[in-house]
Amino acid sequence: MALVICRQDTKIQQWKKALKTAAPDIEVYSCLEDHPKEKVKMALVWKHPPGSLKEYPNLECIASSGAGVDFIFADKEAPKNIPITRVVDPMLASDMSEHVTALIFVYLKNLNQYKLDQTQQVWNPLPYARIKDFTIGILGLGALGALLATNLVHIGFQVQGWSQSKKVLPSVTAYTGKTGLPGFLSSTDILVCLLPLTPDTVGILNNELFAQLPKGAYVINVARGGHLVDEDLLKALKANHLSGAALDVFHEEPLDREHPFWSHSKVHISPHCASVSDTKSVVPQIIENYRNLYSGKSLKNIVSMDRGY
Ligand code: NDP
Ligand code: OXD
């Protein structure tokens, strides 16, 4: 029985080393080296080459090394009848919370504008913005959204969240389902997307949704590029309906050099780094699931095939 790490970036050796260090008894291979494919029972994947998983005839589990699993569902050739697991990790959640909080403050305190003014030697104090005057609306109150909501409440923001099923979080106003969306949007000043990318949520950040936000709202997308209709964001910014956006994720990554977001003064870009699985923090749960698979026990953090997350 063996585990293979399938990814196309430079982190493959780092993951292999972390797994081998934590569990020297487990046979771990990188997909880049020669390995006995029939021995592989678990594939630890991150944006693996589509179609590559069908090479493992005895695969019993596909484990995402991140929180998202959309890239696994998007691989139409991936085995369909085996469990998919994902990462649920306190460090991933706290890193996301830190990143989004930083983005909120950069916006609230006009830090980008002042930096821009500095380059032109412009002295132009803007109206002061205070935490208590802002309502943050979080699309998705799961592992990441719930911690962010709780932390923002502690900082002093008014916080509301939107999810499929009703959530109870202290001082967080909870909205659910399609019928709850208009009320949630109409009272959101800063919208944060932390939804999984599924057939229900693809393109959710579009004209229709932006129109329901108050004029001047700010949008932060740290979930997936597929949630956003890029042209609709550009239109809403041009019309001054939205005051700006911070984007960490894109349809195509890295973002195409010709994309208008790069040079847009109201768009803040980061390179899909809001929160990145830390091998030390995540490897124990991968090993636990590998051992569970070995001993026939149930796996942790299984994704629902019906919901797609
Ligand atoms: P979870 O599955 O824990 O939470 C998802 C939340 O979204 C849940 O509250 C769920 O509702 C809600 N939701 C899903 N579909 C709908 C829908 N159709 N309508 C309303 N609510 C919906 O995911 P995580 O919090 O762990 O992660 C969220 C996403 O963040 C990941 O899928 C990934 O794409 C992205 N991510 C981005 C990173 C980055 O660096 N930019 C890093 C890590 C993750 P309910 O609770 O009722 O099921
Ligand atoms: C994830 C991510 O899903 O890094 O974990 O985007």
mmCIF file of C-alpha atoms and ligand atoms in Angstrom, residues 67-70 86-87 92 96 139-145 162-167 177 194-198 200-201 222-224 227 248-249 272-276 307 309, ligand 1:
data_model
loop_
_atom_site.group_PDB
_atom_site.id
_atom_site.type_symbol
_atom_site.label_atom_id
_atom_site.label_comp_id
_atom_site.label_asym_id
_atom_site.label_seq_id
_atom_site.Cartn_x
_atom_site.Cartn_y
_atom_site.Cartn_z
ATOM 1 C CA ALA A 67 -9.557 23.086 1.628
ATOM 2 C CA GLY A 68 -11.013 23.260 -1.857
ATOM 3 C CA VAL A 69 -11.866 20.256 -3.993
ATOM 4 C CA ASP A 70 -13.284 21.960 -7.096
ATOM 5 C CA ARG A 86 -10.165 17.798 2.069
ATOM 6 C CA VAL A 87 -8.155 19.775 4.590
ATOM 7 C CA LEU A 92 -5.497 27.355 7.441
ATOM 8 C CA MET A 96 -7.271 33.159 6.135
ATOM 9 C CA LEU A 139 -20.555 34.374 1.886
ATOM 10 C CA GLY A 140 -19.844 30.935 3.387
ATOM 11 C CA LEU A 141 -19.731 30.268 7.116
ATOM 12 C CA GLY A 142 -17.758 27.037 6.974
ATOM 13 C CA ALA A 143 -14.391 26.177 8.483
ATOM 14 C CA LEU A 144 -12.831 29.417 7.192
ATOM 15 C CA GLY A 145 -15.812 31.786 7.138
ATOM 16 C CA TRP A 162 -24.639 33.467 4.495
ATOM 17 C CA SER A 163 -24.689 29.682 4.237
ATOM 18 C CA GLN A 164 -26.864 26.804 3.057
ATOM 19 C CA SER A 165 -27.870 25.660 6.525
ATOM 20 C CA LYS A 166 -28.558 27.937 9.485
ATOM 21 C CA LYS A 167 -25.470 28.791 11.555
ATOM 22 C CA GLY A 177 -30.278 30.000 1.156
ATOM 23 C CA LEU A 194 -15.493 32.190 1.198
ATOM 24 C CA LEU A 195 -17.737 29.755 -0.635
ATOM 25 C CA PRO A 196 -16.596 26.521 -2.225
ATOM 26 C CA LEU A 197 -16.770 26.524 -6.019
ATOM 27 C CA THR A 198 -19.694 24.306 -7.018
ATOM 28 C CA ASP A 200 -24.505 26.401 -7.383
ATOM 29 C CA THR A 201 -21.890 29.036 -6.609
ATOM 30 C CA VAL A 222 -10.519 34.801 -1.502
ATOM 31 C CA ALA A 223 -12.450 31.691 -2.546
ATOM 32 C CA ARG A 224 -12.088 30.828 -6.241
ATOM 33 C CA HIS A 227 -17.042 32.715 -8.349
ATOM 34 C CA ASP A 248 -6.677 36.604 -4.356
ATOM 35 C CA VAL A 249 -8.008 34.039 -6.823
ATOM 36 C CA HIS A 272 -3.598 33.037 -4.340
ATOM 37 C CA CYS A 273 -1.780 33.302 -1.044
ATOM 38 C CA ALA A 274 -4.567 34.226 1.381
ATOM 39 C CA SER A 275 -4.071 30.952 3.203
ATOM 40 C CA VAL A 276 -1.828 28.120 2.130
ATOM 41 C CA ARG A 307 -23.042 19.007 -2.590
ATOM 42 C CA TYR A 309 -17.903 20.442 -1.099
HETATM 43 P P1 NDP B 1 -16.484 24.789 3.991
HETATM 44 O O1 NDP B 1 -16.993 23.686 3.152
HETATM 45 O O2 NDP B 1 -16.110 24.508 5.403
HETATM 46 O O3 NDP B 1 -17.576 25.976 4.044
HETATM 47 C C1 NDP B 1 -18.300 26.353 2.931
HETATM 48 C C2 NDP B 1 -19.419 27.277 3.363
HETATM 49 O O4 NDP B 1 -20.108 27.717 2.201
HETATM 50 C C3 NDP B 1 -20.456 26.587 4.245
HETATM 51 O O5 NDP B 1 -20.908 27.484 5.241
HETATM 52 C C4 NDP B 1 -21.585 26.272 3.278
HETATM 53 O O6 NDP B 1 -22.868 26.200 3.869
HETATM 54 C C5 NDP B 1 -21.503 27.469 2.357
HETATM 55 N N1 NDP B 1 -22.104 27.182 1.055
HETATM 56 C C6 NDP B 1 -21.701 26.277 0.122
HETATM 57 N N2 NDP B 1 -22.516 26.306 -0.929
HETATM 58 C C7 NDP B 1 -23.459 27.245 -0.668
HETATM 59 C C8 NDP B 1 -24.596 27.729 -1.365
HETATM 60 N N3 NDP B 1 -24.949 27.247 -2.573
HETATM 61 N N4 NDP B 1 -25.350 28.674 -0.772
HETATM 62 C C9 NDP B 1 -25.038 29.150 0.453
HETATM 63 N N5 NDP B 1 -23.959 28.738 1.165
HETATM 64 C C10 NDP B 1 -23.199 27.798 0.604
HETATM 65 O O7 NDP B 1 -15.265 25.443 3.197
HETATM 66 P P2 NDP B 1 -14.010 26.209 3.818
HETATM 67 O O8 NDP B 1 -14.508 27.280 4.694
HETATM 68 O O9 NDP B 1 -13.045 25.243 4.371
HETATM 69 O O10 NDP B 1 -13.359 26.812 2.479
HETATM 70 C C11 NDP B 1 -14.083 27.637 1.616
HETATM 71 C C12 NDP B 1 -13.326 27.844 0.313
HETATM 72 O O11 NDP B 1 -12.226 28.724 0.492
HETATM 73 C C13 NDP B 1 -12.651 26.601 -0.260
HETATM 74 O O12 NDP B 1 -13.565 25.787 -0.945
HETATM 75 C C14 NDP B 1 -11.600 27.192 -1.185
HETATM 76 O O13 NDP B 1 -12.120 27.335 -2.481
HETATM 77 C C15 NDP B 1 -11.327 28.564 -0.587
HETATM 78 N N6 NDP B 1 -9.949 28.668 -0.083
HETATM 79 C C16 NDP B 1 -9.128 29.643 -0.605
HETATM 80 C C17 NDP B 1 -7.862 29.801 -0.127
HETATM 81 C C18 NDP B 1 -6.984 30.879 -0.634
HETATM 82 O O14 NDP B 1 -5.792 30.908 -0.311
HETATM 83 N N7 NDP B 1 -7.484 31.825 -1.395
HETATM 84 C C19 NDP B 1 -7.318 28.917 0.921
HETATM 85 C C20 NDP B 1 -8.260 27.957 1.417
HETATM 86 C C21 NDP B 1 -9.524 27.846 0.904
HETATM 87 P P3 NDP B 1 -23.220 25.047 4.942
HETATM 88 O O15 NDP B 1 -22.348 25.362 6.143
HETATM 89 O O16 NDP B 1 -24.642 25.252 5.243
HETATM 90 O O17 NDP B 1 -22.857 23.751 4.294
#
